[in-house]
Every structure is written in C-alpha cells, then in structure tokens.
Amino acid sequence: MALSPARKPAARHRASAAHEALAGPAPTGKPGREPYNHERWLIAKMMRVAGHPPVRFRLWNDDVVEPEGREARFTLWLMDPRALYALVANPNLAFRDLYISGQLVVEGDLAQLTETLCQSIRTARQRWPRWLGALWRTQSQRPGHVDGERASLDHHASPGSRFYELWLDQAAMQFTCAYYERPENSLEQAQLAKLEHICRKLRLKPGMSVVEAGCGWGGLSRYMARHYGARVYAYSRSREQTQYARAEARKQGLDHLITYVNDDYLNIHGHYDAFVSVGLLEQLGQNHYAQLSDLIKCCLNPRGLALLHSIGRNRPMAMNTWIEDRIFSGACPPSIGQFIEICEHNDFSVLDVENLRLHYAQTLGHWLERFDRHRETITAMYNEQVTRSWQLYLAGLIAGFRSGSLQLFQVVFSHSNNNDIPYSRQDLYVFPATPEGL
Amino acid sequence: MALSPARKPAARHRASAAHEALAGPAPTGKPGREPYNHERWLIAKMMRVAGHPPVRFRLWNDDVVEPEGREARFTLWLMDPRALYALVANPNLAFRDLYISGQLVVEGDLAQLTETLCQSIRTARQRWPRWLGALWRTQSQRPGHVDGERASLDHHASPGSRFYELWLDQAAMQFTCAYYERPENSLEQAQLAKLEHICRKLRLKPGMSVVEAGCGWGGLSRYMARHYGARVYAYSRSREQTQYARAEARKQGLDHLITYVNDDYLNIHGHYDAFVSVGLLEQLGQNHYAQLSDLIKCCLNPRGLALLHSIGRNRPMAMNTWIEDRIFSGACPPSIGQFIEICEHNDFSVLDVENLRLHYAQTLGHWLERFDRHRETITAMYNEQVTRSWQLYLAGLIAGFRSGSLQLFQVVFSHSNNNDIPYSRQDLYVFPATPEGL
C-alpha cells in the first residue's frame, strides 16, 4: 500500500479568493477574448519567480507566451483567463485543481513537467522575498491531521481492486516500490524481485512465523508462504483487500499457511520470527511510531528480524512544494531520523538501511504508462476528473522521487542483544532475486 | 583509528573513599590473614546483586568462594582484603584499577568474562533499588568532556607506531573494524576486505579525488591509490602517523597520488568526488557533528558519495555500565540517530547503512590474541600496568560489541539532488572483497 491522491482538496486547504472564484462550469474550449498586456506580464513574472522553467503558455485565444531565453519543453494550455488568475494567486493550490478540472491542459510528459517544476521552484524559492513565500504558501496543516490519515486507510481501497488490477503488476498486485535488479526489467519482474529481496533480508526459512502489518492484497504473504514455506499472519484494515487476499490464497492452495486478519495492526498479538510492514509507515502519523515500536518489541521473538519499508524524507519538513502538498494529502512520510527513532525507542539494533528512491521513480513510471493505456476504461468506470487526478498523482510522485524530495527506505533491525544476526549482506546477492522466464 | 583505553582514570573519575584507600604499594602475593565471615557475606551479596555471574572468588589466603547454584567459568583472585572493599564499594570504578595494578587477577578468558559480567549486570540492574544505582554509579561526566576528546587524538598515537605494529594487521595497519567475508578469514584478509568494501561503497574509479578525514597510518589512502588509481588527500592531526604514512607511500611508490596533510580535518578545503572518514566520529563530540556535516556539504562534489565509519550505539545513553565507562574514557560513540542527524542537518540522502558489530568483536579478538602473544615485549617497552590496561581495554570492547551495547555503522550518503547514485548494492558483492593468496 502506498499513498493515494488527495481526495477533498477543498476541505483540506483554504484556497485563496482568486482560486475560489474558479469554481464555475467546466471550460467550453471556445476561443476567448484577446489577453490583456498585464496578463502576459503576469505570466512572465510568474515564470521568472519560478526560476524560468522551460514552459510555454498557450492562452485561451491560442496566443502563445514563450519562456524567456530558453527552448520550451512543455506547453501549459490555459483554457480560461480565470485559470491564469488562480495560478498566479497561488500555483501551489491551483495547479492540481485546474489540471483535474481540465482548465489547464499539459502538452508534454506530465512526470517530466512536474519534476522540472519541482526542481526549478526549489532552487528559485531560496531567492523569494518572505511575502511571496507567505502568499504562495501551501497552507496545509500537516502535523495536525494525523488521525485523518488513519481514517483514510479505509478510503484507500475505495476505488476497488478492479481499478488497481488495471495498472498494477499482474504478478503480485503490489502498490509499493518495486526492486529493479536491472533497469530494463518489467514491472512484474521487479515486484517479484522486491518480494524476494524482502524475504532474503528477513532470512526466512521454512516453518518460520511472520506477522505482516498492512498486507494490502496479500501479495507478500503469499510469496512468503509459497517460496519460503513461512506461516504468515497478515493484517489489513480494509475488508475488501482482506477478502481479495483470502480468495487468492485459497485459489493458490496457500490458505493453510496464511491467516488474513481484517483488523488494525495495533491488535497484533502473539510472537513471531519476523515482523514486516511494507507501505504502512508513511500513512501513520509520527505520534503512532512509539506504539508501533512497542508492538514490535512485544511480538518479535528474541532472534527475530524486523523490516520496515516506507516512503521517507531526508529531514523532517512540512510538505511545502506545490506538487507534494497538493498530491500527498493523505500521507506523512517520516524523515530517516524519525524512522530511526522507531528503533531507538526500544533499543533495537539497526542492521541495514537501503534507499530505493530511484526504483520507486521507475515503478511509478511503469504504473503511469499502464494507467495511460487504460485511461478510457478508467474514465468510463469513474470520470475524467478521477483519471486526471490519478495521472497527476503518479506524475507528482515521480517528480518527488526523481528530485530527491522523497526517499524509499527499507530498514532491517533486531533486538539489541540478538547475536544471531546475519554476518554480512553477501547472501542477499548470491542469486538473482528476479524470477526467470517472466 | 578507534578508541583508546582510559589514560588517567583518577583525574576523570572521583573515586569513592574505599577506592582511594587502595592507592598503596603493589600486592606482594604473600598469603594473608583469614577472611572474616562478613567478607564472605559481602562477596555473596555482591554476586547476587550482579545477577549471579558464573564467577568464583579466590581470596588472599587462597580460600575460595564458589558462585551460588552454578558452575564457575571464571576465577577472580583478590590479592588483598582492600581489593574486596574497593570492589564492593563500587565495582564500576574499582575493577579496572584493581586489574591493572594486579590486585585482582583473572583466570579464564578475559573477553568472555567481561561479556558475561556486562550481560549479567545489564539484566540485574533493572531490579536494583535506586540507592544502589546511585552508589555504584559510574560518575563520569560524559557529555561535558568533549574537548578533552579532541585533545586525546594527539595522545592516541603516543604509544608509537612500533607498539601498534606488534598487534595490528601487517597488511594495512588498521586500528578500526575489519570486514570478515568469511568468519575464518585472517585479520590481514579482513582488513584488506574492509578497505575494498569501503572503496566499492564509494564506487571509486581511476582519477577520482578523495578526501579522508582522520587517516591514521594511511592504510586506506594507499589502498585507494594502489587499487583504484584515486588521488587521495588524507588528513591526520598526529605528526607521527603522518610521517609514517608519507614514508610508506614513498616506499610503495604511491606518493604521486597521495597528499598526507598533518592538520585538523576541519581545515579540509577544496572539492572532492568522495569523502571518507573511518574511526573519527566516535572521537568527536556531538557538538562537532553539525560542523562536520557542513564541511562535507562544502567539499563533496555534486555527484560525490560520502562514507562515515564509526562505532555507535542503538540509542543515546550515558556510558553507564562498568566496563564501558572505565574503558571508554576517551570516546563518545553516537547513537544511530545522532549519526543520521549529520545527514539530516544538510538534507543529505542516506543511501546505505550497514552494521558490522560482530565483525568488530572478531577484529578485537584477533588483536587481543596477538597482543597476548607480544605481552612480554610490550611489558618490556612500557610496564605491566600498560599491558594489563590494553588487555582489559580490548577485552572490554569485545564485551561491548558482543553484548550489543556497541555497534559499528558504515553510512553512505550523497547530496539530496544527486541522481547519479548506485542503483542497487549488487555490485558490492559480485567478486569477493577478500584478496586471494594472503
């Protein structure tokens, strides 16, 4: 389970007056009036402030404003003068809503555009006067809405498994970062390699017991049961995902090895040889970390290993760039330091940290490609807004991972007095983790 | 460079009155008076409070006090009744000084004894009443004497290279944790494998420039120059080590590639493709971490990688068990969280953390074995006290690493917007890091 796109931006963010004014009928696409000179000036000014990204504007009457002193790589179509005013008033708040409503249309690679804008603004904002930072602030109340996060876990599955089946991998239905042993590997290969890599990091052996917090559609637990003969207890709060996972385990003859529990991970009890959680942490608030740490302390056998896999950041920071804030409304990725606090809290010994940031960018690229391929089906299932919202979400995440504002950490740890730890990491790399013939 | 044994315990620790009373002539070894009943009672009581370690006491008149309800694995000889009173008054403070002065003699494996005592006391102290914790407190003023640490860097080399040549590896004169690809490898193999492992983690290529903060006798820099054709700038504050390193580089025909600078690492300037520091961090205080981070930020090229290798801990804590406090008087190993703060401070991206705790225990085992082999030579060079002090130091470190109260972290990181980072860690493990035919 990864993050999901912001659902109710209006409820979450107090939009500016100019932005509110946009809440009108969808644009008709008719050629509009001539743009005023001050509107061209506004665009030029905005681009200067954003660090001159290679972006061309096409206006409602098909007039074009080229970027200053460089070749344009992307075109932003503004369908309506009101879109321009909303964008200038606060690009942080307006971009996503304009894109989703169709008042702003992107020509060019959406993921590359978001990455380019991210990097350009990140550099440029260092020179912004304070008033501009305040005007274009994202206004999210990030640290406060942590309990909202936990509630959003249930919403998470709301598009239904059918939706995700269209564009996630066909091998294990993974909505988390894959592991590309070779950059040319397919999404299916990389997702199975991720599962294998995790099993190896946990040094699984037949008969071991594993508990998984937040199991999604159960792909990891089935892999552990099928390939390692592990007995897995997998917790998910989503009823639909649990049902899906149980049906798959039955179908694959693995139900004698796996117990899917439709419950909060906090209700995990018993003792296990391994604890694993993939894609849960970024959805919890930091105020749940101590509880999670205590839970692992209780349920991990003295010689057991634990693995946490989560989106993270290089340092604690508010979600403050336009793409992240407007896209990540349901998540709170920990900084690596906050991640480590989970270990320090109970004197766990950190054995291994790996950062798979570029793998997540590639995973998202594969997802976006498939999503685009099923664009029409998805629009028919929902509507154009949902489709555009997800596209922008995936593209925005790519930008986050490529620009280094998001990281993907896998952390392995054990009780501090456990000397039965792996002597080195060589054994992780003896054989390819990617399955043959896929 | 690793830690060094406490040099002036009396100056650092306010010993208890009972302990001060010990400062008399060395024991004569003559059989003494009969022990009183209350002295036997004191020993039994002390052993109960320490969690019943499998330790037998042999008293000054050759009487023996066996441990309650278990087989003894070690014998502690008390040569003098005063040794008993000092030990009971505060084992934390007395053990080391009694051992070094010869008033307490150990029969059995010294490293195993210290590990056993560490673990026994760690468990037992949870049940101690507060007054006992206060009475047996270590009384060190750890966070305060950070500037003392930096001064101690100079003392560090004071026993002279000849002393270390006797018991460090013959291959690269490394006074830091080795890397045992196979547990049966020799110290020489493991130290060269460590150097190779570090070069691989930094993805060194011919012509790259590397700066090393705290280079010791220059073993790593020579390895980088010889095997990777790197241009290395290596800083050490020790004049003797710098002279040694320069002479070795000349002898090995590597002086055109290496510049040894006899200066503080804080005076590093210029820009480099890699930053490396092995065994420096544990000798700095935390109040130097931000400075170190800023230095790396300045001197690391945009696509460069940095590696820090240091003794660490699972969580921030005062040095509070007897062996650590009395032995580590010159060091301040960071917790993994404090380690990570160096990265967070400048938005560095943590790419890889590896914990080599058990490798350090094995390295120390090899050092202690060689040290014991040269015991007589060393005693002739210095005196019996110095020899015993180093033996206890090495044994105590083994106990620290084996019991999990000390860790060895290698952390690799880069600037946050560097996308030229290694895609995976597979390439670290393609060929053995251990040289053949050694």
PDB file of C-alpha atoms in Angstrom, chain B residues 4-90:
ATOM      1  CA  SER B   4      41.999   4.104  23.160  1.00  0.00           C
ATOM      2  CA  PRO B   5      41.972   2.945  26.742  1.00  0.00           C
ATOM      3  CA  ALA B   6      41.409   5.375  29.563  1.00  0.00           C
ATOM      4  CA  ARG B   7      44.667   7.019  30.458  1.00  0.00           C
ATOM      5  CA  LYS B   8      44.125   8.898  33.639  1.00  0.00           C
ATOM      6  CA  PRO B   9      41.144   7.416  35.389  1.00  0.00           C
ATOM      7  CA  ALA B  10      41.922   9.156  38.647  1.00  0.00           C
ATOM      8  CA  ALA B  11      41.710  12.563  37.003  1.00  0.00           C
ATOM      9  CA  ARG B  12      38.492  11.721  35.211  1.00  0.00           C
ATOM     10  CA  HIS B  13      36.518   9.946  37.921  1.00  0.00           C
ATOM     11  CA  ARG B  14      36.048  10.887  41.508  1.00  0.00           C
ATOM     12  CA  ALA B  15      36.655   7.524  43.081  1.00  0.00           C
ATOM     13  CA  SER B  16      34.943   6.544  46.300  1.00  0.00           C
ATOM     14  CA  ALA B  17      36.773   6.769  49.593  1.00  0.00           C
ATOM     15  CA  ALA B  18      37.156   2.997  49.788  1.00  0.00           C
ATOM     16  CA  HIS B  19      38.655   3.039  46.354  1.00  0.00           C
ATOM     17  CA  GLU B  20      41.069   5.854  47.102  1.00  0.00           C
ATOM     18  CA  ALA B  21      42.311   3.880  50.092  1.00  0.00           C
ATOM     19  CA  LEU B  22      43.670   1.315  47.650  1.00  0.00           C
ATOM     20  CA  ALA B  23      46.358   3.566  46.317  1.00  0.00           C
ATOM     21  CA  GLY B  24      49.105   1.682  48.101  1.00  0.00           C
ATOM     22  CA  PRO B  25      52.079  -0.464  47.137  1.00  0.00           C
ATOM     23  CA  ALA B  26      51.576  -3.316  44.652  1.00  0.00           C
ATOM     24  CA  PRO B  27      50.477  -6.569  46.295  1.00  0.00           C
ATOM     25  CA  THR B  28      53.207  -8.861  47.496  1.00  0.00           C
ATOM     26  CA  GLY B  29      51.340 -12.085  46.746  1.00  0.00           C
ATOM     27  CA  LYS B  30      52.074 -13.385  50.274  1.00  0.00           C
ATOM     28  CA  PRO B  31      49.265 -15.382  51.841  1.00  0.00           C
ATOM     29  CA  GLY B  32      47.304 -13.021  54.041  1.00  0.00           C
ATOM     30  CA  ARG B  33      45.095 -13.347  57.061  1.00  0.00           C
ATOM     31  CA  GLU B  34      41.947 -15.489  57.273  1.00  0.00           C
ATOM     32  CA  PRO B  35      38.933 -13.760  55.685  1.00  0.00           C
ATOM     33  CA  TYR B  36      36.216 -12.657  58.084  1.00  0.00           C
ATOM     34  CA  ASN B  37      32.698 -14.063  57.771  1.00  0.00           C
ATOM     35  CA  HIS B  38      31.293 -10.710  56.774  1.00  0.00           C
ATOM     36  CA  GLU B  39      33.778 -10.573  53.894  1.00  0.00           C
ATOM     37  CA  ARG B  40      32.418 -13.854  52.515  1.00  0.00           C
ATOM     38  CA  TRP B  41      28.931 -12.469  53.031  1.00  0.00           C
ATOM     39  CA  LEU B  42      29.886  -9.312  51.086  1.00  0.00           C
ATOM     40  CA  ILE B  43      31.083 -11.370  48.128  1.00  0.00           C
ATOM     41  CA  ALA B  44      27.915 -13.462  48.076  1.00  0.00           C
ATOM     42  CA  LYS B  45      25.807 -10.337  48.322  1.00  0.00           C
ATOM     43  CA  MET B  46      27.733  -8.601  45.526  1.00  0.00           C
ATOM     44  CA  MET B  47      27.345 -11.607  43.246  1.00  0.00           C
ATOM     45  CA  ARG B  48      23.597 -11.752  43.952  1.00  0.00           C
ATOM     46  CA  VAL B  49      23.247  -8.082  43.087  1.00  0.00           C
ATOM     47  CA  ALA B  50      25.293  -8.607  39.901  1.00  0.00           C
ATOM     48  CA  GLY B  51      22.858 -11.324  38.779  1.00  0.00           C
ATOM     49  CA  HIS B  52      24.868 -14.397  39.838  1.00  0.00           C
ATOM     50  CA  PRO B  53      27.533 -14.429  37.127  1.00  0.00           C
ATOM     51  CA  PRO B  54      29.460 -17.759  36.939  1.00  0.00           C
ATOM     52  CA  VAL B  55      32.404 -16.333  38.834  1.00  0.00           C
ATOM     53  CA  ARG B  56      34.460 -17.916  41.615  1.00  0.00           C
ATOM     54  CA  PHE B  57      36.405 -15.709  44.034  1.00  0.00           C
ATOM     55  CA  ARG B  58      39.798 -16.793  45.300  1.00  0.00           C
ATOM     56  CA  LEU B  59      40.842 -14.789  48.317  1.00  0.00           C
ATOM     57  CA  TRP B  60      44.196 -13.515  49.550  1.00  0.00           C
ATOM     58  CA  ASN B  61      44.705 -16.619  51.684  1.00  0.00           C
ATOM     59  CA  ASP B  62      43.704 -18.976  48.846  1.00  0.00           C
ATOM     60  CA  ASP B  63      40.221 -19.592  50.285  1.00  0.00           C
ATOM     61  CA  VAL B  64      37.624 -19.970  47.550  1.00  0.00           C
ATOM     62  CA  VAL B  65      34.039 -18.652  47.346  1.00  0.00           C
ATOM     63  CA  GLU B  66      32.061 -20.541  44.701  1.00  0.00           C
ATOM     64  CA  PRO B  67      29.095 -18.949  42.882  1.00  0.00           C
ATOM     65  CA  GLU B  68      25.662 -19.912  44.187  1.00  0.00           C
ATOM     66  CA  GLY B  69      23.898 -22.704  42.327  1.00  0.00           C
ATOM     67  CA  ARG B  70      26.049 -22.749  39.189  1.00  0.00           C
ATOM     68  CA  GLU B  71      29.387 -23.874  37.824  1.00  0.00           C
ATOM     69  CA  ALA B  72      32.123 -21.193  37.843  1.00  0.00           C
ATOM     70  CA  ARG B  73      33.606 -20.336  34.435  1.00  0.00           C
ATOM     71  CA  PHE B  74      35.993 -17.673  35.680  1.00  0.00           C
ATOM     72  CA  THR B  75      38.076 -17.081  38.782  1.00  0.00           C
ATOM     73  CA  LEU B  76      38.759 -13.654  40.222  1.00  0.00           C
ATOM     74  CA  TRP B  77      41.756 -13.611  42.552  1.00  0.00           C
ATOM     75  CA  LEU B  78      41.661 -10.904  45.165  1.00  0.00           C
ATOM     76  CA  MET B  79      45.215 -10.407  46.334  1.00  0.00           C
ATOM     77  CA  ASP B  80      44.372  -8.208  49.258  1.00  0.00           C
ATOM     78  CA  PRO B  81      41.365  -7.551  51.550  1.00  0.00           C
ATOM     79  CA  ARG B  82      41.418  -3.924  50.413  1.00  0.00           C
ATOM     80  CA  ALA B  83      40.673  -5.082  46.872  1.00  0.00           C
ATOM     81  CA  LEU B  84      37.447  -6.650  48.135  1.00  0.00           C
ATOM     82  CA  TYR B  85      36.302  -3.490  49.888  1.00  0.00           C
ATOM     83  CA  ALA B  86      37.107  -1.362  46.868  1.00  0.00           C
ATOM     84  CA  LEU B  87      35.210  -3.731  44.616  1.00  0.00           C
ATOM     85  CA  VAL B  88      32.143  -3.822  46.837  1.00  0.00           C
ATOM     86  CA  ALA B  89      32.138  -0.066  47.293  1.00  0.00           C
ATOM     87  CA  ASN B  90      31.953   0.464  43.544  1.00  0.00           C
TER      88      ASN B  90
END
